[in-house]
mmCIF file with all atom_site columns, C-alpha atoms in Angstrom:
data_model
loop_
_atom_site.group_PDB
_atom_site.id
_atom_site.type_symbol
_atom_site.label_atom_id
_atom_site.label_alt_id
_atom_site.label_comp_id
_atom_site.label_asym_id
_atom_site.label_entity_id
_atom_site.label_seq_id
_atom_site.pdbx_PDB_ins_code
_atom_site.Cartn_x
_atom_site.Cartn_y
_atom_site.Cartn_z
_atom_site.occupancy
_atom_site.B_iso_or_equiv
_atom_site.pdbx_formal_charge
_atom_site.auth_seq_id
_atom_site.auth_comp_id
_atom_site.auth_asym_id
_atom_site.auth_atom_id
_atom_site.pdbx_PDB_model_num
ATOM 1   C CA . GLN A 1 1   ? -80.886 49.351 97.092  1.00 0.00 ? 1   GLN A CA 1
ATOM 2   C CA . VAL A 1 2   ? -78.220 46.594 97.082  1.00 0.00 ? 2   VAL A CA 1
ATOM 3   C CA . GLN A 1 3   ? -79.670 43.700 98.446  1.00 0.00 ? 3   GLN A CA 1
ATOM 4   C CA . LEU A 1 4   ? -78.475 40.074 98.989  1.00 0.00 ? 4   LEU A CA 1
ATOM 5   C CA . VAL A 1 5   ? -81.122 37.187 99.679  1.00 0.00 ? 5   VAL A CA 1
ATOM 6   C CA . GLU A 1 6   ? -80.250 33.801 100.795 1.00 0.00 ? 6   GLU A CA 1
ATOM 7   C CA . SER A 1 7   ? -81.886 30.669 100.396 1.00 0.00 ? 7   SER A CA 1
ATOM 8   C CA . GLY A 1 8   ? -81.819 26.916 100.519 1.00 0.00 ? 8   GLY A CA 1
ATOM 9   C CA . GLY A 1 9   ? -80.839 26.041 104.250 1.00 0.00 ? 9   GLY A CA 1
ATOM 10  C CA . GLY A 1 10  ? -82.662 23.696 106.434 1.00 0.00 ? 10  GLY A CA 1
ATOM 11  C CA . VAL A 1 11  ? -82.366 20.519 108.411 1.00 0.00 ? 11  VAL A CA 1
ATOM 12  C CA . VAL A 1 12  ? -79.866 17.928 106.719 1.00 0.00 ? 12  VAL A CA 1
ATOM 13  C CA . GLN A 1 13  ? -78.582 14.498 107.952 1.00 0.00 ? 13  GLN A CA 1
ATOM 14  C CA . PRO A 1 14  ? -74.927 14.133 108.997 1.00 0.00 ? 14  PRO A CA 1
ATOM 15  C CA . GLY A 1 15  ? -72.772 13.495 105.810 1.00 0.00 ? 15  GLY A CA 1
ATOM 16  C CA . ARG A 1 16  ? -75.199 14.507 103.311 1.00 0.00 ? 16  ARG A CA 1
ATOM 17  C CA . SER A 1 17  ? -75.037 17.733 101.198 1.00 0.00 ? 17  SER A CA 1
ATOM 18  C CA . LEU A 1 18  ? -76.761 21.075 100.807 1.00 0.00 ? 18  LEU A CA 1
ATOM 19  C CA . ARG A 1 19  ? -76.740 23.900 98.291  1.00 0.00 ? 19  ARG A CA 1
ATOM 20  C CA . LEU A 1 20  ? -76.845 27.485 99.348  1.00 0.00 ? 20  LEU A CA 1
ATOM 21  C CA . SER A 1 21  ? -77.883 30.415 96.928  1.00 0.00 ? 21  SER A CA 1
ATOM 22  C CA . CYS A 1 22  ? -77.753 34.163 97.485  1.00 0.00 ? 22  CYS A CA 1
ATOM 23  C CA . ALA A 1 23  ? -79.403 36.340 95.005  1.00 0.00 ? 23  ALA A CA 1
ATOM 24  C CA . ALA A 1 24  ? -77.846 39.717 94.268  1.00 0.00 ? 24  ALA A CA 1
ATOM 25  C CA . SER A 1 25  ? -79.509 42.847 93.286  1.00 0.00 ? 25  SER A CA 1
ATOM 26  C CA . GLY A 1 26  ? -78.769 46.786 93.106  1.00 0.00 ? 26  GLY A CA 1
ATOM 27  C CA . PHE A 1 27  ? -75.401 46.546 91.950  1.00 0.00 ? 27  PHE A CA 1
ATOM 28  C CA . THR A 1 28  ? -73.239 45.091 89.176  1.00 0.00 ? 28  THR A CA 1
ATOM 29  C CA . PHE A 1 29  ? -72.485 41.642 90.692  1.00 0.00 ? 29  PHE A CA 1
ATOM 30  C CA . SER A 1 30  ? -70.004 40.862 88.102  1.00 0.00 ? 30  SER A CA 1
ATOM 31  C CA . THR A 1 31  ? -67.701 43.123 89.615  1.00 0.00 ? 31  THR A CA 1
ATOM 32  C CA . TYR A 1 32  ? -67.457 42.513 93.135  1.00 0.00 ? 32  TYR A CA 1
ATOM 33  C CA . ALA A 1 33  ? -66.083 39.719 94.942  1.00 0.00 ? 33  ALA A CA 1
ATOM 34  C CA . MET A 1 34  ? -68.265 37.623 97.204  1.00 0.00 ? 34  MET A CA 1
ATOM 35  C CA . HIS A 1 35  ? -67.954 35.814 100.108 1.00 0.00 ? 35  HIS A CA 1
ATOM 36  C CA . TRP A 1 36  ? -69.688 33.408 102.660 1.00 0.00 ? 36  TRP A CA 1
ATOM 37  C CA . VAL A 1 37  ? -69.558 33.643 106.415 1.00 0.00 ? 37  VAL A CA 1
ATOM 38  C CA . ARG A 1 38  ? -71.351 31.760 108.742 1.00 0.00 ? 38  ARG A CA 1
ATOM 39  C CA . GLN A 1 39  ? -72.298 31.739 112.735 1.00 0.00 ? 39  GLN A CA 1
ATOM 40  C CA . ALA A 1 40  ? -72.875 28.985 114.872 1.00 0.00 ? 40  ALA A CA 1
ATOM 41  C CA . PRO A 1 41  ? -75.826 29.526 117.317 1.00 0.00 ? 41  PRO A CA 1
ATOM 42  C CA . GLY A 1 42  ? -74.592 31.828 120.147 1.00 0.00 ? 42  GLY A CA 1
ATOM 43  C CA . LYS A 1 43  ? -71.313 31.832 118.592 1.00 0.00 ? 43  LYS A CA 1
ATOM 44  C CA . GLY A 1 44  ? -68.737 34.566 116.641 1.00 0.00 ? 44  GLY A CA 1
ATOM 45  C CA . LEU A 1 45  ? -68.409 34.955 113.314 1.00 0.00 ? 45  LEU A CA 1
ATOM 46  C CA . GLU A 1 46  ? -66.079 32.784 110.867 1.00 0.00 ? 46  GLU A CA 1
ATOM 47  C CA . TRP A 1 47  ? -65.364 33.440 107.393 1.00 0.00 ? 47  TRP A CA 1
ATOM 48  C CA . VAL A 1 48  ? -65.975 30.465 104.920 1.00 0.00 ? 48  VAL A CA 1
ATOM 49  C CA . ALA A 1 49  ? -65.149 31.152 101.628 1.00 0.00 ? 49  ALA A CA 1
ATOM 50  C CA . LEU A 1 50  ? -64.639 33.950 98.752  1.00 0.00 ? 50  LEU A CA 1
ATOM 51  C CA . ILE A 1 51  ? -64.912 33.538 94.972  1.00 0.00 ? 51  ILE A CA 1
ATOM 52  C CA . SER A 1 52  ? -63.201 36.636 93.294  1.00 0.00 ? 52  SER A CA 1
ATOM 53  C CA . TYR A 1 53  ? -65.349 38.871 90.764  1.00 0.00 ? 53  TYR A CA 1
ATOM 54  C CA . ASP A 1 54  ? -64.155 37.102 87.607  1.00 0.00 ? 54  ASP A CA 1
ATOM 55  C CA . LEU A 1 55  ? -64.315 33.635 89.167  1.00 0.00 ? 55  LEU A CA 1
ATOM 56  C CA . ASN A 1 56  ? -60.333 32.971 89.048  1.00 0.00 ? 56  ASN A CA 1
ATOM 57  C CA . LYS A 1 57  ? -59.580 32.955 92.528  1.00 0.00 ? 57  LYS A CA 1
ATOM 58  C CA . LYS A 1 58  ? -61.445 31.029 95.391  1.00 0.00 ? 58  LYS A CA 1
ATOM 59  C CA . TYR A 1 59  ? -60.181 30.546 99.083  1.00 0.00 ? 59  TYR A CA 1
ATOM 60  C CA . TYR A 1 60  ? -61.952 28.640 101.838 1.00 0.00 ? 60  TYR A CA 1
ATOM 61  C CA . ALA A 1 61  ? -61.363 28.436 105.627 1.00 0.00 ? 61  ALA A CA 1
ATOM 62  C CA . VAL A 1 62  ? -59.533 25.346 106.747 1.00 0.00 ? 62  VAL A CA 1
ATOM 63  C CA . SER A 1 63  ? -62.495 23.838 108.471 1.00 0.00 ? 63  SER A CA 1
ATOM 64  C CA . VAL A 1 64  ? -64.677 23.536 104.823 1.00 0.00 ? 64  VAL A CA 1
ATOM 65  C CA . LYS A 1 65  ? -61.534 23.337 102.681 1.00 0.00 ? 65  LYS A CA 1
ATOM 66  C CA . GLY A 1 66  ? -62.458 19.931 100.543 1.00 0.00 ? 66  GLY A CA 1
ATOM 67  C CA . ARG A 1 67  ? -66.143 19.810 101.509 1.00 0.00 ? 67  ARG A CA 1
ATOM 68  C CA . PHE A 1 68  ? -67.565 22.901 100.654 1.00 0.00 ? 68  PHE A CA 1
ATOM 69  C CA . THR A 1 69  ? -67.112 24.635 97.190  1.00 0.00 ? 69  THR A CA 1
ATOM 70  C CA . VAL A 1 70  ? -68.189 28.138 96.303  1.00 0.00 ? 70  VAL A CA 1
ATOM 71  C CA . SER A 1 71  ? -69.374 29.279 92.737  1.00 0.00 ? 71  SER A CA 1
ATOM 72  C CA . ARG A 1 72  ? -71.194 32.054 90.949  1.00 0.00 ? 72  ARG A CA 1
ATOM 73  C CA . ASP A 1 73  ? -73.222 32.798 88.056  1.00 0.00 ? 73  ASP A CA 1
ATOM 74  C CA . ASN A 1 74  ? -72.897 36.243 86.905  1.00 0.00 ? 74  ASN A CA 1
ATOM 75  C CA . SER A 1 75  ? -75.291 36.083 84.288  1.00 0.00 ? 75  SER A CA 1
ATOM 76  C CA . LYS A 1 76  ? -77.872 35.320 86.972  1.00 0.00 ? 76  LYS A CA 1
ATOM 77  C CA . ASN A 1 77  ? -76.378 37.739 89.687  1.00 0.00 ? 77  ASN A CA 1
ATOM 78  C CA . THR A 1 78  ? -76.410 34.552 92.076  1.00 0.00 ? 78  THR A CA 1
ATOM 79  C CA . LEU A 1 79  ? -73.575 33.171 94.419  1.00 0.00 ? 79  LEU A CA 1
ATOM 80  C CA . TYR A 1 80  ? -73.713 29.564 95.580  1.00 0.00 ? 80  TYR A CA 1
ATOM 81  C CA . LEU A 1 81  ? -72.401 27.282 98.445  1.00 0.00 ? 81  LEU A CA 1
ATOM 82  C CA . GLN A 1 82  ? -72.108 23.387 97.688  1.00 0.00 ? 82  GLN A CA 1
ATOM 83  C CA . MET A 1 83  ? -71.649 21.989 101.050 1.00 0.00 ? 83  MET A CA 1
ATOM 84  C CA . ASN A 1 84  ? -70.992 18.447 101.390 1.00 0.00 ? 84  ASN A CA 1
ATOM 85  C CA . SER A 1 85  ? -69.907 15.622 103.939 1.00 0.00 ? 85  SER A CA 1
ATOM 86  C CA . LEU A 1 86  ? -71.912 17.963 106.702 1.00 0.00 ? 86  LEU A CA 1
ATOM 87  C CA . GLY A 1 87  ? -71.345 17.327 110.209 1.00 0.00 ? 87  GLY A CA 1
ATOM 88  C CA . ALA A 1 88  ? -72.947 19.073 113.461 1.00 0.00 ? 88  ALA A CA 1
ATOM 89  C CA . GLU A 1 89  ? -70.091 21.419 113.363 1.00 0.00 ? 89  GLU A CA 1
ATOM 90  C CA . ASP A 1 90  ? -71.405 22.906 110.330 1.00 0.00 ? 90  ASP A CA 1
ATOM 91  C CA . THR A 1 91  ? -74.606 24.259 112.138 1.00 0.00 ? 91  THR A CA 1
ATOM 92  C CA . ALA A 1 92  ? -74.712 27.784 111.564 1.00 0.00 ? 92  ALA A CA 1
ATOM 93  C CA . VAL A 1 93  ? -76.469 30.868 110.019 1.00 0.00 ? 93  VAL A CA 1
ATOM 94  C CA . TYR A 1 94  ? -74.849 31.403 106.679 1.00 0.00 ? 94  TYR A CA 1
ATOM 95  C CA . TYR A 1 95  ? -74.557 34.654 105.447 1.00 0.00 ? 95  TYR A CA 1
ATOM 96  C CA . CYS A 1 96  ? -73.564 36.107 102.026 1.00 0.00 ? 96  CYS A CA 1
ATOM 97  C CA . ALA A 1 97  ? -71.877 39.152 101.989 1.00 0.00 ? 97  ALA A CA 1
ATOM 98  C CA . ARG A 1 98  ? -70.449 41.300 99.209  1.00 0.00 ? 98  ARG A CA 1
ATOM 99  C CA . GLY A 1 99  ? -66.678 42.452 99.022  1.00 0.00 ? 99  GLY A CA 1
ATOM 100 C CA . VAL A 1 100 ? -64.879 44.876 97.404  1.00 0.00 ? 100 VAL A CA 1
ATOM 101 C CA . PRO A 1 101 ? -64.856 45.637 93.542  1.00 0.00 ? 101 PRO A CA 1
ATOM 102 C CA . ALA A 1 102 ? -62.036 44.085 91.700  1.00 0.00 ? 102 ALA A CA 1
ATOM 103 C CA . ALA A 1 103 ? -60.292 42.966 94.317  1.00 0.00 ? 103 ALA A CA 1
ATOM 104 C CA . ILE A 1 104 ? -60.204 39.988 96.812  1.00 0.00 ? 104 ILE A CA 1
ATOM 105 C CA . ARG A 1 105 ? -58.584 41.498 100.220 1.00 0.00 ? 105 ARG A CA 1
ATOM 106 C CA . GLY A 1 106 ? -61.222 43.675 101.835 1.00 0.00 ? 106 GLY A CA 1
ATOM 107 C CA . TRP A 1 107 ? -64.241 43.944 104.299 1.00 0.00 ? 107 TRP A CA 1
ATOM 108 C CA . PHE A 1 108 ? -67.995 42.773 103.705 1.00 0.00 ? 108 PHE A CA 1
ATOM 109 C CA . ASP A 1 109 ? -70.647 45.259 102.809 1.00 0.00 ? 109 ASP A CA 1
ATOM 110 C CA . PRO A 1 110 ? -73.652 44.515 102.924 1.00 0.00 ? 110 PRO A CA 1
ATOM 111 C CA . TRP A 1 111 ? -74.786 41.177 104.393 1.00 0.00 ? 111 TRP A CA 1
ATOM 112 C CA . GLY A 1 112 ? -77.907 39.132 103.501 1.00 0.00 ? 112 GLY A CA 1
ATOM 113 C CA . GLN A 1 113 ? -80.024 38.271 106.066 1.00 0.00 ? 113 GLN A CA 1
ATOM 114 C CA . GLY A 1 114 ? -78.996 34.739 106.795 1.00 0.00 ? 114 GLY A CA 1
ATOM 115 C CA . THR A 1 115 ? -80.151 31.002 106.033 1.00 0.00 ? 115 THR A CA 1
ATOM 116 C CA . LEU A 1 116 ? -79.989 28.636 108.771 1.00 0.00 ? 116 LEU A CA 1
ATOM 117 C CA . VAL A 1 117 ? -78.466 25.361 108.377 1.00 0.00 ? 117 VAL A CA 1
ATOM 118 C CA . THR A 1 118 ? -79.306 22.487 111.167 1.00 0.00 ? 118 THR A CA 1
ATOM 119 C CA . VAL A 1 119 ? -77.224 19.396 110.765 1.00 0.00 ? 119 VAL A CA 1
ATOM 120 C CA . SER A 1 120 ? -78.934 16.742 112.723 1.00 0.00 ? 120 SER A CA 1
ATOM 121 C CA . SER A 1 121 ? -80.050 13.126 112.660 1.00 0.00 ? 121 SER A CA 1
ATOM 122 C CA . ASP B 2 1   ? -53.805 31.863 110.253 1.00 0.00 ? 1   ASP B CA 1
ATOM 123 C CA . ILE B 2 2   ? -53.838 35.356 111.748 1.00 0.00 ? 2   ILE B CA 1
ATOM 124 C CA . GLN B 2 3   ? -55.599 35.339 115.404 1.00 0.00 ? 3   GLN B CA 1
ATOM 125 C CA . MET B 2 4   ? -57.639 38.293 116.429 1.00 0.00 ? 4   MET B CA 1
ATOM 126 C CA . THR B 2 5   ? -58.160 39.156 119.951 1.00 0.00 ? 5   THR B CA 1
ATOM 127 C CA . GLN B 2 6   ? -60.849 41.518 121.635 1.00 0.00 ? 6   GLN B CA 1
ATOM 128 C CA . SER B 2 7   ? -61.026 43.214 124.709 1.00 0.00 ? 7   SER B CA 1
ATOM 129 C CA . PRO B 2 8   ? -62.840 43.593 126.989 1.00 0.00 ? 8   PRO B CA 1
ATOM 130 C CA . SER B 2 9   ? -65.404 40.694 125.929 1.00 0.00 ? 9   SER B CA 1
ATOM 131 C CA . SER B 2 10  ? -67.874 42.398 127.364 1.00 0.00 ? 10  SER B CA 1
ATOM 132 C CA . VAL B 2 11  ? -68.570 45.942 128.867 1.00 0.00 ? 11  VAL B CA 1
ATOM 133 C CA . SER B 2 12  ? -71.764 47.607 130.725 1.00 0.00 ? 12  SER B CA 1
ATOM 134 C CA . ALA B 2 13  ? -72.048 51.170 129.943 1.00 0.00 ? 13  ALA B CA 1
ATOM 135 C CA . SER B 2 14  ? -74.852 54.073 130.037 1.00 0.00 ? 14  SER B CA 1
ATOM 136 C CA . VAL B 2 15  ? -76.031 56.472 127.335 1.00 0.00 ? 15  VAL B CA 1
ATOM 137 C CA . GLY B 2 16  ? -73.686 58.928 127.111 1.00 0.00 ? 16  GLY B CA 1
ATOM 138 C CA . ASP B 2 17  ? -70.620 57.114 128.261 1.00 0.00 ? 17  ASP B CA 1
ATOM 139 C CA . ARG B 2 18  ? -67.319 56.661 125.738 1.00 0.00 ? 18  ARG B CA 1
ATOM 140 C CA . VAL B 2 19  ? -66.870 53.272 125.146 1.00 0.00 ? 19  VAL B CA 1
ATOM 141 C CA . THR B 2 20  ? -63.322 51.850 123.467 1.00 0.00 ? 20  THR B CA 1
ATOM 142 C CA . ILE B 2 21  ? -62.950 48.501 122.455 1.00 0.00 ? 21  ILE B CA 1
ATOM 143 C CA . THR B 2 22  ? -59.403 47.206 121.592 1.00 0.00 ? 22  THR B CA 1
ATOM 144 C CA . CYS B 2 23  ? -58.704 44.491 118.977 1.00 0.00 ? 23  CYS B CA 1
ATOM 145 C CA . GLN B 2 24  ? -55.019 42.830 118.627 1.00 0.00 ? 24  GLN B CA 1
ATOM 146 C CA . ALA B 2 25  ? -53.543 40.640 115.714 1.00 0.00 ? 25  ALA B CA 1
ATOM 147 C CA . SER B 2 26  ? -51.113 38.112 115.971 1.00 0.00 ? 26  SER B CA 1
ATOM 148 C CA . GLN B 2 27  ? -49.011 39.921 113.234 1.00 0.00 ? 27  GLN B CA 1
ATOM 149 C CA . GLY B 2 28  ? -48.836 42.730 111.185 1.00 0.00 ? 28  GLY B CA 1
ATOM 150 C CA . ILE B 2 29  ? -51.967 43.499 109.183 1.00 0.00 ? 29  ILE B CA 1
ATOM 151 C CA . SER B 2 30  ? -50.896 47.276 108.050 1.00 0.00 ? 30  SER B CA 1
ATOM 152 C CA . SER B 2 31  ? -54.480 48.677 107.723 1.00 0.00 ? 31  SER B CA 1
ATOM 153 C CA . TRP B 2 32  ? -56.512 45.825 106.813 1.00 0.00 ? 32  TRP B CA 1
ATOM 154 C CA . LEU B 2 33  ? -59.194 45.976 109.663 1.00 0.00 ? 33  LEU B CA 1
ATOM 155 C CA . ALA B 2 34  ? -62.815 46.484 109.694 1.00 0.00 ? 34  ALA B CA 1
ATOM 156 C CA . TRP B 2 35  ? -65.154 46.863 112.514 1.00 0.00 ? 35  TRP B CA 1
ATOM 157 C CA . TYR B 2 36  ? -68.816 45.560 112.764 1.00 0.00 ? 36  TYR B CA 1
ATOM 158 C CA . GLN B 2 37  ? -71.953 45.700 114.645 1.00 0.00 ? 37  GLN B CA 1
ATOM 159 C CA . GLN B 2 38  ? -74.250 42.989 115.158 1.00 0.00 ? 38  GLN B CA 1
ATOM 160 C CA . LYS B 2 39  ? -77.833 43.037 116.958 1.00 0.00 ? 39  LYS B CA 1
ATOM 161 C CA . PRO B 2 40  ? -79.552 40.444 117.894 1.00 0.00 ? 40  PRO B CA 1
ATOM 162 C CA . GLY B 2 41  ? -81.031 38.129 115.122 1.00 0.00 ? 41  GLY B CA 1
ATOM 163 C CA . LYS B 2 42  ? -79.725 40.325 112.628 1.00 0.00 ? 42  LYS B CA 1
ATOM 164 C CA . ALA B 2 43  ? -77.022 40.159 110.257 1.00 0.00 ? 43  ALA B CA 1
ATOM 165 C CA . PRO B 2 44  ? -73.812 42.137 111.007 1.00 0.00 ? 44  PRO B CA 1
ATOM 166 C CA . LYS B 2 45  ? -73.059 45.534 109.861 1.00 0.00 ? 45  LYS B CA 1
ATOM 167 C CA . LEU B 2 46  ? -69.954 47.558 108.550 1.00 0.00 ? 46  LEU B CA 1
ATOM 168 C CA . LEU B 2 47  ? -69.051 50.462 110.670 1.00 0.00 ? 47  LEU B CA 1
ATOM 169 C CA . ILE B 2 48  ? -65.261 51.111 109.842 1.00 0.00 ? 48  ILE B CA 1
ATOM 170 C CA . TYR B 2 49  ? -62.829 49.995 107.202 1.00 0.00 ? 49  TYR B CA 1
ATOM 171 C CA . ALA B 2 50  ? -59.391 50.384 106.813 1.00 0.00 ? 50  ALA B CA 1
ATOM 172 C CA . ALA B 2 51  ? -59.112 50.890 110.095 1.00 0.00 ? 51  ALA B CA 1
ATOM 173 C CA . SER B 2 52  ? -59.936 54.574 110.480 1.00 0.00 ? 52  SER B CA 1
ATOM 174 C CA . SER B 2 53  ? -62.541 54.849 107.603 1.00 0.00 ? 53  SER B CA 1
ATOM 175 C CA . LEU B 2 54  ? -66.395 55.563 108.287 1.00 0.00 ? 54  LEU B CA 1
ATOM 176 C CA . GLN B 2 55  ? -68.679 53.517 106.145 1.00 0.00 ? 55  GLN B CA 1
ATOM 177 C CA . SER B 2 56  ? -71.365 55.866 104.613 1.00 0.00 ? 56  SER B CA 1
ATOM 178 C CA . GLY B 2 57  ? -74.340 56.424 106.507 1.00 0.00 ? 57  GLY B CA 1
ATOM 179 C CA . VAL B 2 58  ? -72.575 55.313 109.947 1.00 0.00 ? 58  VAL B CA 1
ATOM 180 C CA . PRO B 2 59  ? -72.680 58.299 112.544 1.00 0.00 ? 59  PRO B CA 1
ATOM 181 C CA . SER B 2 60  ? -69.806 60.031 113.258 1.00 0.00 ? 60  SER B CA 1
ATOM 182 C CA . ARG B 2 61  ? -69.903 59.120 116.900 1.00 0.00 ? 61  ARG B CA 1
ATOM 183 C CA . PHE B 2 62  ? -68.013 55.836 115.832 1.00 0.00 ? 62  PHE B CA 1
ATOM 184 C CA . SER B 2 63  ? -64.474 55.967 114.931 1.00 0.00 ? 63  SER B CA 1
ATOM 185 C CA . GLY B 2 64  ? -61.635 53.628 114.458 1.00 0.00 ? 64  GLY B CA 1
ATOM 186 C CA . SER B 2 65  ? -57.892 54.055 114.671 1.00 0.00 ? 65  SER B CA 1
ATOM 187 C CA . GLY B 2 66  ? -54.629 51.587 114.855 1.00 0.00 ? 66  GLY B CA 1
ATOM 188 C CA . SER B 2 67  ? -52.528 50.168 112.345 1.00 0.00 ? 67  SER B CA 1
ATOM 189 C CA . GLY B 2 68  ? -49.815 47.242 112.574 1.00 0.00 ? 68  GLY B CA 1
ATOM 190 C CA . THR B 2 69  ? -51.188 44.766 115.040 1.00 0.00 ? 69  THR B CA 1
ATOM 191 C CA . ASP B 2 70  ? -53.163 47.057 117.597 1.00 0.00 ? 70  ASP B CA 1
ATOM 192 C CA . PHE B 2 71  ? -56.475 48.631 116.802 1.00 0.00 ? 71  PHE B CA 1
ATOM 193 C CA . THR B 2 72  ? -59.176 50.709 118.507 1.00 0.00 ? 72  THR B CA 1
ATOM 194 C CA . LEU B 2 73  ? -63.131 51.244 118.116 1.00 0.00 ? 73  LEU B CA 1
ATOM 195 C CA . THR B 2 74  ? -64.468 54.153 120.001 1.00 0.00 ? 74  THR B CA 1
ATOM 196 C CA . ILE B 2 75  ? -67.883 55.382 120.462 1.00 0.00 ? 75  ILE B CA 1
ATOM 197 C CA . SER B 2 76  ? -67.526 58.796 121.681 1.00 0.00 ? 76  SER B CA 1
ATOM 198 C CA . SER B 2 77  ? -71.228 59.145 123.149 1.00 0.00 ? 77  SER B CA 1
ATOM 199 C CA . LEU B 2 78  ? -73.108 55.863 123.579 1.00 0.00 ? 78  LEU B CA 1
ATOM 200 C CA . GLN B 2 79  ? -76.645 55.839 122.074 1.00 0.00 ? 79  GLN B CA 1
ATOM 201 C CA . PRO B 2 80  ? -79.590 53.410 122.916 1.00 0.00 ? 80  PRO B CA 1
ATOM 202 C CA . GLU B 2 81  ? -79.097 52.002 119.434 1.00 0.00 ? 81  GLU B CA 1
ATOM 203 C CA . ASP B 2 82  ? -75.587 51.339 119.689 1.00 0.00 ? 82  ASP B CA 1
ATOM 204 C CA . PHE B 2 83  ? -76.342 48.155 122.598 1.00 0.00 ? 83  PHE B CA 1
ATOM 205 C CA . ALA B 2 84  ? -74.896 45.181 120.282 1.00 0.00 ? 84  ALA B CA 1
ATOM 206 C CA . THR B 2 85  ? -72.040 43.185 119.824 1.00 0.00 ? 85  THR B CA 1
ATOM 207 C CA . TYR B 2 86  ? -68.955 44.314 117.796 1.00 0.00 ? 86  TYR B CA 1
ATOM 208 C CA . TYR B 2 87  ? -66.636 42.264 115.921 1.00 0.00 ? 87  TYR B CA 1
ATOM 209 C CA . CYS B 2 88  ? -63.146 43.358 114.367 1.00 0.00 ? 88  CYS B CA 1
ATOM 210 C CA . GLN B 2 89  ? -62.012 41.448 111.170 1.00 0.00 ? 89  GLN B CA 1
ATOM 211 C CA . GLN B 2 90  ? -58.671 41.201 109.428 1.00 0.00 ? 90  GLN B CA 1
ATOM 212 C CA . ALA B 2 91  ? -58.419 41.318 105.459 1.00 0.00 ? 91  ALA B CA 1
ATOM 213 C CA . ASN B 2 92  ? -54.796 41.173 105.117 1.00 0.00 ? 92  ASN B CA 1
ATOM 214 C CA . THR B 2 93  ? -54.506 37.407 104.671 1.00 0.00 ? 93  THR B CA 1
ATOM 215 C CA . PHE B 2 94  ? -56.339 34.515 103.731 1.00 0.00 ? 94  PHE B CA 1
ATOM 216 C CA . PRO B 2 95  ? -58.246 32.854 105.391 1.00 0.00 ? 95  PRO B CA 1
ATOM 217 C CA . PHE B 2 96  ? -59.760 36.322 106.937 1.00 0.00 ? 96  PHE B CA 1
ATOM 218 C CA . THR B 2 97  ? -60.416 35.985 110.542 1.00 0.00 ? 97  THR B CA 1
ATOM 219 C CA . PHE B 2 98  ? -62.765 37.557 113.041 1.00 0.00 ? 98  PHE B CA 1
ATOM 220 C CA . GLY B 2 99  ? -62.016 38.621 116.547 1.00 0.00 ? 99  GLY B CA 1
ATOM 221 C CA . PRO B 2 100 ? -64.147 37.036 119.193 1.00 0.00 ? 100 PRO B CA 1
ATOM 222 C CA . GLY B 2 101 ? -66.696 39.748 119.677 1.00 0.00 ? 101 GLY B CA 1
ATOM 223 C CA . THR B 2 102 ? -67.402 42.496 122.385 1.00 0.00 ? 102 THR B CA 1
ATOM 224 C CA . LYS B 2 103 ? -70.794 42.727 123.726 1.00 0.00 ? 103 LYS B CA 1
ATOM 225 C CA . VAL B 2 104 ? -72.076 46.264 124.959 1.00 0.00 ? 104 VAL B CA 1
ATOM 226 C CA . ASP B 2 105 ? -74.933 46.239 127.200 1.00 0.00 ? 105 ASP B CA 1
ATOM 227 C CA . ILE B 2 106 ? -76.631 48.366 129.315 1.00 0.00 ? 106 ILE B CA 1
ATOM 228 C CA . LYS B 2 107 ? -75.527 49.557 132.974 1.00 0.00 ? 107 LYS B CA 1
#
């Protein structure tokens, strides 16, 4: 079955960096756009970043642009999110989610279980 | 950015009730709209895509309608497992944006 498993979350000091990973299985990873979405504690959902299936297109939320970088390794069926210059406002559960095949506009299905990132000194 | 609003922000309902949640986009998004259900401590689950298409495996008591700026999610007969928070999401323009959510709880 289709499965997404995030890892790499934890507690990090303000200003430091962290890299999240999302291991995909059960589908042809290289044909799907992939997204990161986050949810601060007790808050709603915020889309963070997209990478197209062929790595040619990347889009970011304004709140993370210039600090976060999305990437993927289609040979390893893995999605990444490099997060730099972290601040308290980045504290959230980070979800990876599958987009649509061979396109960038669309919905998210399924989602991983999420990984918690806590930015605190 | 396209702003998404939802109403109501919360609703108390009983099993068997019909529940309607509305979502409005700040500009036209055609049918580029999805609805998600999220239960506490769990990842969101896609219910409806393209405004009115039912995701595979989702019960038929869920339905979606609308286009342009105004959209609706309807649960025709609320079941115990439907108590959750529901979010709309526009996929027309980057950055993709979500509504603030509607919490459906037990009356």
